[in-house]
XYZ file of C-alpha atoms in Angstrom:
502
model
C -57.274 28.823 13.576
C -56.814 31.460 16.289
C -54.964 28.941 18.469
C -52.714 28.058 15.532
C -51.919 31.729 14.960
C -50.977 32.180 18.615
C -48.963 28.976 18.638
C -47.003 30.102 15.585
C -45.479 32.939 17.595
C -44.132 30.632 20.265
C -41.556 27.886 20.498
C -42.231 25.005 22.845
C -38.927 25.459 24.610
C -38.799 27.003 28.053
C -36.521 29.973 28.641
C -34.709 30.443 31.931
C -37.734 32.216 33.387
C -39.996 29.290 32.561
C -42.010 31.194 29.923
C -42.138 30.396 26.214
C -39.883 32.449 23.945
C -41.312 34.638 21.213
C -40.170 34.197 17.630
C -38.319 37.516 17.899
C -36.284 36.165 20.808
C -35.697 32.882 18.995
C -34.433 34.639 15.878
C -32.109 36.795 17.981
C -30.627 33.673 19.548
C -30.236 32.118 16.122
C -28.277 35.164 14.953
C -26.052 35.047 18.030
C -25.432 31.327 17.557
C -24.610 31.860 13.887
C -22.041 34.517 14.793
C -20.415 32.196 17.341
C -20.389 29.375 14.787
C -18.790 31.525 12.084
C -15.875 32.420 14.311
C -15.466 29.060 16.081
C -12.510 26.910 15.158
C -10.703 29.809 13.505
C -10.829 32.697 15.929
C -7.764 34.443 14.575
C -8.616 34.180 10.883
C -9.224 37.363 8.937
C -11.341 37.097 5.802
C -10.555 39.087 2.665
C -7.211 39.878 1.129
C -4.176 37.707 0.470
C -0.502 37.814 1.286
C 1.780 39.372 -1.274
C 3.090 36.692 -3.602
C 4.770 37.183 -6.982
C 6.029 34.752 -9.597
C 9.077 35.654 -11.651
C 8.444 33.311 -14.573
C 6.753 35.483 -17.251
C 4.568 32.515 -18.185
C 2.784 32.788 -14.813
C 1.071 35.968 -16.012
C -0.767 33.934 -18.655
C -2.663 32.182 -15.857
C -3.495 35.242 -13.745
C -7.138 35.593 -12.673
C -8.400 39.000 -11.553
C -10.386 38.424 -8.379
C -12.289 41.683 -8.824
C -13.963 40.586 -12.047
C -15.186 37.035 -11.576
C -18.643 36.852 -13.178
C -21.599 36.967 -10.755
C -19.254 37.468 -7.773
C -19.823 40.929 -6.316
C -16.717 41.039 -4.118
C -12.969 40.697 -4.614
C -11.816 37.103 -4.071
C -8.191 38.151 -4.462
C -5.620 37.201 -7.102
C -5.352 33.630 -8.288
C -3.931 31.642 -11.193
C -5.762 29.087 -13.320
C -5.484 27.208 -16.595
C -4.220 24.076 -18.312
C -0.775 22.504 -18.017
C 0.501 19.250 -19.564
C 1.254 16.097 -17.582
C 4.811 15.950 -18.931
C 7.427 18.138 -20.592
C 7.155 16.173 -23.837
C 6.420 18.791 -26.541
C 4.013 16.321 -28.189
C 2.022 15.771 -24.992
C -1.706 16.446 -25.558
C -3.003 15.495 -22.126
C -3.461 18.500 -19.840
C -4.925 18.986 -16.381
C -6.843 22.088 -15.352
C -5.878 23.820 -12.104
C -6.898 26.802 -10.002
C -4.353 28.065 -7.481
C -4.976 30.556 -4.669
C -2.275 32.068 -2.428
C -2.822 32.228 1.331
C -5.002 34.754 3.109
C -3.582 37.388 5.487
C -2.671 34.934 8.258
C -2.118 31.820 6.163
C 1.268 30.158 5.915
C 3.560 30.950 3.004
C 5.557 27.787 3.709
C 2.798 25.270 3.012
C 0.709 24.089 0.064
C -2.542 22.103 0.206
C -3.485 20.001 -2.824
C -7.188 19.098 -3.199
C -8.903 16.637 -5.502
C -12.489 15.459 -5.669
C -13.313 11.835 -6.361
C -15.765 10.124 -8.661
C -13.752 8.820 -10.396
C -14.072 11.769 -12.766
C -15.605 14.427 -10.483
C -14.249 17.954 -10.737
C -12.141 19.581 -8.050
C -13.631 22.925 -9.087
C -16.754 21.719 -7.285
C -14.646 21.437 -4.147
C -13.339 24.953 -4.693
C -16.764 26.539 -5.179
C -18.883 24.485 -2.783
C -16.500 23.208 -0.112
C -13.199 24.779 0.884
C -12.399 27.646 -1.488
C -12.128 31.367 -0.660
C -15.612 32.050 -1.985
C -18.524 29.647 -1.749
C -21.680 29.120 -3.779
C -23.082 26.063 -2.109
C -26.391 24.224 -2.333
C -29.316 26.578 -1.800
C -27.288 29.799 -1.933
C -28.775 32.494 -4.162
C -25.357 34.050 -4.719
C -21.735 33.456 -3.725
C -20.368 34.595 -0.369
C -16.982 34.877 1.309
C -16.017 31.532 2.846
C -15.022 32.300 6.422
C -13.495 28.816 6.726
C -11.639 28.668 3.444
C -8.518 26.554 3.558
C -6.700 29.511 2.000
C -6.871 30.947 5.527
C -4.321 28.236 6.375
C -2.005 28.250 3.340
C -1.870 28.269 -0.430
C -4.293 25.791 -2.013
C -4.126 24.077 -5.402
C -7.300 22.534 -6.839
C -6.602 20.167 -9.771
C -9.111 18.515 -12.096
C -7.687 15.034 -12.432
C -7.366 12.347 -13.772
C -7.347 13.158 -17.491
C -10.954 13.324 -18.687
C -12.232 15.247 -15.650
C -13.789 18.714 -15.914
C -11.889 21.083 -18.199
C -8.876 18.763 -18.435
C -7.919 17.780 -21.975
C -6.823 14.624 -23.752
C -7.847 10.998 -24.044
C -7.830 9.120 -20.707
C -5.500 6.119 -20.658
C -4.877 5.436 -16.944
C -5.099 1.743 -16.131
C -4.595 2.029 -12.399
C -3.762 4.357 -9.533
C -0.044 4.226 -10.225
C -0.756 5.719 -13.659
C -2.901 8.434 -12.063
C -0.135 9.219 -9.582
C 2.564 9.396 -12.268
C 0.431 11.708 -14.425
C -0.415 13.969 -11.489
C 3.230 14.235 -10.432
C 4.151 14.949 -14.058
C 1.632 17.792 -14.050
C 2.998 19.072 -10.733
C 6.481 19.221 -12.236
C 5.188 21.481 -15.002
C 3.260 23.554 -12.480
C 6.369 24.114 -10.352
C 8.378 25.166 -13.392
C 5.919 28.005 -13.949
C 5.379 28.800 -10.266
C 8.899 28.029 -9.104
C 8.605 30.112 -5.930
C 6.455 27.267 -4.536
C 9.297 24.748 -4.714
C 10.413 23.465 -1.340
C 7.062 24.091 0.346
C 5.517 21.556 2.700
C 2.840 19.617 0.827
C -0.446 18.196 2.142
C -2.511 15.965 -0.135
C -6.269 16.020 0.432
C -9.450 14.808 -1.202
C -12.771 13.064 -0.685
C -14.740 10.015 -1.769
C -12.916 8.151 -4.575
C -9.913 10.297 -3.689
C -9.535 7.684 -0.966
C -8.030 5.714 -3.857
C -6.184 8.621 -5.487
C -4.517 10.304 -2.524
C -2.779 7.330 -0.841
C -1.386 6.137 -4.174
C -0.213 9.650 -5.095
C 1.407 9.971 -1.675
C 3.067 6.576 -2.027
C 4.392 7.549 -5.472
C 5.888 10.758 -4.094
C 7.483 8.965 -1.133
C 8.967 6.313 -3.413
C 10.228 8.887 -5.930
C 11.451 11.724 -3.686
C 13.577 13.380 -6.355
C 10.719 13.807 -8.841
C 8.857 16.553 -7.017
C 10.301 19.672 -5.444
C 7.905 19.610 -2.492
C 8.151 18.056 0.959
C 5.146 15.801 1.519
C 4.032 15.941 5.165
C 0.730 14.091 5.324
C -2.654 13.340 3.828
C -6.339 14.079 4.459
C -9.125 11.912 2.999
C -12.761 12.385 3.947
C -15.567 9.870 3.388
C -13.025 7.860 1.412
C -13.183 4.612 -0.453
C -10.198 2.743 0.954
C -11.457 -0.849 0.945
C -13.829 -3.043 -1.099
C -17.305 -1.691 -1.910
C -18.848 -4.770 -0.301
C -17.092 -3.796 2.933
C -17.929 -0.104 2.925
C -21.384 -0.176 1.281
C -23.092 -3.555 1.434
C -22.290 -5.016 4.859
C -23.134 -1.896 6.940
C -26.231 -0.870 4.928
C -29.030 -2.574 6.887
C -27.662 -1.509 10.268
C -27.351 2.047 8.913
C -31.029 2.029 7.911
C -32.057 0.773 11.345
C -29.966 3.452 13.018
C -31.746 6.133 10.956
C -35.156 4.465 10.720
C -37.155 7.696 11.037
C -35.384 9.203 8.004
C -35.799 6.169 5.752
C -39.392 5.527 6.950
C -39.537 1.968 5.613
C -42.459 -0.207 6.695
C -42.023 -3.440 8.622
C -42.629 -5.598 5.548
C -39.703 -4.041 3.723
C -37.485 -4.159 6.829
C -38.236 -7.877 7.080
C -37.218 -8.211 3.421
C -33.889 -6.466 4.179
C -33.246 -8.767 7.137
C -33.845 -11.781 4.917
C -31.476 -10.428 2.254
C -28.789 -9.744 4.856
C -29.109 -13.265 6.274
C -28.959 -14.867 2.821
C -25.871 -12.826 1.918
C -24.108 -13.640 5.217
C -24.135 -9.988 6.290
C -26.193 -10.512 9.451
C -24.074 -10.273 12.589
C -20.946 -9.842 10.515
C -19.761 -6.767 12.364
C -20.493 -8.167 15.812
C -18.551 -11.312 14.963
C -15.527 -9.891 13.190
C -15.141 -6.193 14.104
C -13.273 -6.797 17.353
C -10.583 -4.780 19.114
C -7.789 -5.517 18.814
C -8.313 -7.299 15.470
C -7.780 -11.054 15.448
C -6.591 -11.289 11.864
C -7.676 -10.283 8.392
C -11.440 -10.270 8.064
C -13.015 -12.871 5.771
C -15.270 -11.440 3.082
C -18.810 -12.829 2.737
C -18.713 -15.570 0.149
C -14.932 -15.149 -0.065
C -15.437 -12.571 -2.816
C -14.345 -8.965 -3.174
C -17.743 -8.159 -4.709
C -21.312 -8.804 -3.585
C -22.924 -12.055 -4.715
C -25.859 -12.185 -7.101
C -28.972 -10.976 -5.286
C -26.895 -9.300 -2.571
C -26.786 -5.690 -3.772
C -28.574 -4.522 -0.637
C -27.271 -0.974 -0.901
C -28.923 -0.337 -4.291
C -32.137 -2.007 -3.123
C -32.268 0.382 -0.158
C -31.379 3.413 -2.260
C -34.052 2.727 -4.893
C -36.754 2.151 -2.292
C -35.733 5.270 -0.358
C -36.331 7.248 -3.556
C -39.827 5.781 -3.843
C -40.735 7.258 -0.456
C -38.680 10.435 -0.758
C -37.900 11.354 -4.394
C -35.351 13.856 -3.045
C -33.485 11.235 -1.022
C -29.829 12.218 -1.094
C -27.294 9.462 -0.485
C -24.699 12.149 0.277
C -26.806 13.645 3.122
C -29.694 11.432 4.119
C -32.037 13.965 5.712
C -32.687 15.989 2.532
C -36.314 16.281 1.382
C -38.298 18.457 -1.028
C -37.750 21.073 -2.206
C -34.394 20.305 -3.726
C -32.017 23.220 -3.102
C -30.720 25.018 -6.162
C -27.231 24.000 -7.211
C -25.260 26.393 -9.414
C -23.158 23.423 -10.583
C -26.195 21.380 -11.596
C -25.308 18.293 -9.574
C -28.536 18.181 -7.544
C -30.821 19.604 -10.209
C -29.095 18.505 -13.394
C -32.313 18.457 -15.428
C -33.379 21.980 -14.484
C -30.279 23.965 -13.534
C -29.358 26.551 -16.160
C -26.861 27.919 -16.576
C -24.190 25.871 -14.819
C -21.661 28.378 -13.491
C -18.550 26.914 -15.094
C -20.303 26.693 -18.469
C -20.787 30.452 -18.691
C -18.519 31.740 -21.454
C -17.335 34.728 -19.420
C -16.443 32.419 -16.508
C -14.414 30.187 -18.794
C -12.616 33.191 -20.220
C -11.919 34.629 -16.760
C -10.231 31.432 -15.528
C -8.536 30.533 -18.856
C -10.630 27.407 -19.339
C -11.226 26.004 -22.851
C -14.378 27.747 -24.046
C -15.380 24.862 -26.318
C -15.366 22.295 -23.494
C -18.658 21.528 -21.765
C -17.998 21.332 -18.046
C -19.780 18.559 -16.120
C -19.265 18.123 -12.397
C -18.887 14.349 -12.748
C -17.942 13.315 -16.256
C -19.646 10.583 -18.223
C -16.241 9.742 -19.702
C -14.576 6.724 -18.110
C -11.322 8.120 -16.767
C -10.169 4.487 -16.421
C -11.015 3.071 -19.883
C -10.609 -0.510 -18.643
C -11.658 0.179 -15.036
C -9.255 0.859 -12.162
C -7.173 -2.284 -11.667
C -5.600 -1.150 -8.382
C -6.321 -2.896 -5.105
C -7.845 -0.767 -2.322
C -5.169 1.314 -0.575
C -5.982 -0.097 2.872
C -4.698 -3.425 1.538
C -1.654 -1.962 -0.205
C -0.070 1.479 0.114
C -1.981 3.200 2.937
C -0.107 1.571 5.862
C 3.228 2.636 4.357
C 1.962 6.163 3.688
C 0.791 6.492 7.295
C 4.193 5.347 8.506
C 6.080 7.828 6.320
C 3.799 10.819 6.981
C 4.018 13.216 9.883
C 0.253 12.912 10.322
C -2.621 11.236 8.482
C -6.283 12.048 8.985
C -9.359 10.196 7.778
C -12.652 12.014 8.325
C -16.243 10.842 7.893
C -19.621 12.588 7.942
C -22.167 10.453 9.779
C -25.087 11.382 7.484
C -23.306 9.830 4.483
C -25.011 6.754 2.988
C -22.815 6.229 -0.074
C -19.867 5.300 2.190
C -20.839 4.416 5.771
C -18.817 4.941 8.916
C -19.236 1.374 10.158
C -17.348 0.180 7.095
C -14.140 1.572 8.548
C -14.180 -1.129 11.213
C -13.099 -3.331 8.318
C -11.324 -0.732 6.216
C -8.791 -0.104 8.970
C -8.333 -3.809 9.639
C -5.246 -4.317 7.434
C -3.608 -1.126 8.784
C -0.263 -2.329 10.143
C 2.361 -0.398 12.057
C 4.828 -1.219 14.809
C 3.851 -4.864 14.577
C 0.196 -4.162 15.381
C -2.785 -4.664 13.105
C -5.592 -2.108 12.877
C -6.806 0.098 15.707
C -6.276 -1.623 19.026
C -9.301 -0.027 20.714
C -12.720 1.052 19.296
C -12.703 4.030 16.957
C -15.446 5.985 18.753
C -13.965 6.297 22.212
C -13.094 10.016 22.344
C -15.214 13.119 21.723
C -14.141 15.416 18.920
C -14.211 18.918 20.379
C -14.622 22.041 18.231
C -13.300 25.273 19.733
C -16.187 27.478 20.811
C -18.774 24.802 19.985
C -18.107 21.652 22.000
C -18.455 17.981 21.088
C -19.015 17.538 17.360
C -18.614 13.801 16.985
C -15.933 11.269 17.867
C -12.259 10.802 17.117
C -9.572 8.228 17.674
C -5.818 8.448 17.190
C -3.274 5.628 17.100
C 0.219 5.277 15.659
C 0.131 8.189 13.207
C -3.487 7.842 12.036
C -6.276 10.046 13.412
C -9.870 9.186 12.500
C -12.843 11.521 12.961
C -16.575 10.913 12.784
C -18.330 14.259 12.356
C -21.940 14.775 13.419
C -24.365 16.834 11.294
C -22.355 16.236 8.136
C -22.748 14.223 4.977
C -20.330 13.121 2.266
C -18.955 16.541 1.224
C -17.521 17.290 4.628
C -15.876 20.700 4.044
C -19.231 21.879 2.642
C -21.475 20.450 5.356
C -19.132 20.893 8.341
C -16.733 23.741 7.453
C -15.820 24.562 11.059
C -14.902 20.973 11.869
C -13.026 20.584 8.592
C -10.996 23.737 9.190
C -9.930 22.607 12.661
C -9.034 19.111 11.453
C -6.886 20.578 8.690
C -5.179 22.776 11.277
C -4.270 19.601 13.158
C -2.973 17.829 10.042
C -0.708 20.788 9.263
C 0.638 20.956 12.813
C -0.995 24.297 13.570
C -2.597 22.728 16.663
C -1.179 19.966 18.836
C -4.338 18.093 19.773
C -6.832 16.395 17.441
């Protein structure tokens, strides 16, 4: 026991002098590293305060949120505007989307507007605001909210919208049949938003989102490009992180076994089960699929296993892996694979839905502060089907994404490498139909260049060709602005043209 007590004061890492460091020295270095990390990627950003912005339409005052009096937030987050607006100017319209708008911080641009949506389908963008890229953050494991040093409001104004209809506080009966319907409803909402906040008209617009927003964002962008007179904003480009852009069989099933082998120590499966997975992969024609077909440059459209857009019976390898991972580690998190017990607290109840009380957005005083409907129960990802008959749209990589890339100033796709729900290797296929200048897909492998973070160094890989820049970010899972805020901030700077190099 005495040896253990002595050992606990030391770290088995040699300092420059060759001796072992004490815990006091280690903690000091941790503090210094944390300070460097907080300022990296955004050295000239000042936290706190916003630029002066006023809206002349008297109706705007109905949406004003006093940043000094947000419940359970013990600092001023600055002025903002939030509430419900309809998806059209029809006086009989009952469908409304909930929004929360923040103006830019002291050095943010007044000429730009970032739009953010979460995915799902049916997951709330207020989760993105509070746990990912908003001006204050109350993320997993935090006992209380803090100022977000890497808020995207330090770049420009940001608009978080709960969409489609049926998501979060949004009101009305969902009736979207496909992504074109979602896009038309969102643009209809934006028209009503710009009538109230007319000073935002003419701004440069950047569409962004994650996960199933890989479906939303390209279709919304395509709708705006094809209907330029409908929206008084100038669309410049899009950001989608960990996005669904192709078939689930391509982005979940085919890469799953190789992903497990790459992270074998985290999954901790025994050899018997690994043999079972190899047999499943062989039966389903997944074995060697990537080696055979994921070539650079691409040699044509990739055939799907079994010539189907879905997995065959007995070939749901992803779910088999997920369920068995939970048997070994009941806290296995498909969004960030290294999580174990204890589960961190989550003020939005997503991680600890059975035990978390109260959920922040269900507090009556929170609802009143942000003009949300008090009688609506807020759920991060709704149980309501926001596509009553399922989403009939084809994946955007096969349809609108190539055109959107061509029409945009810049397009970025970002992926956290610890994400199991959508895996990075799936993009070898997801990018395959990407056509521009007579060329199909990326012409060289997507992991050929290091992604460098200012003040930090290499933080993954990136690749840029013909208007599309793709990033793979180390030490991050599915919710990339939450898990890798420094990297996300710098990537958004690039998308907006605030830095020349990816």
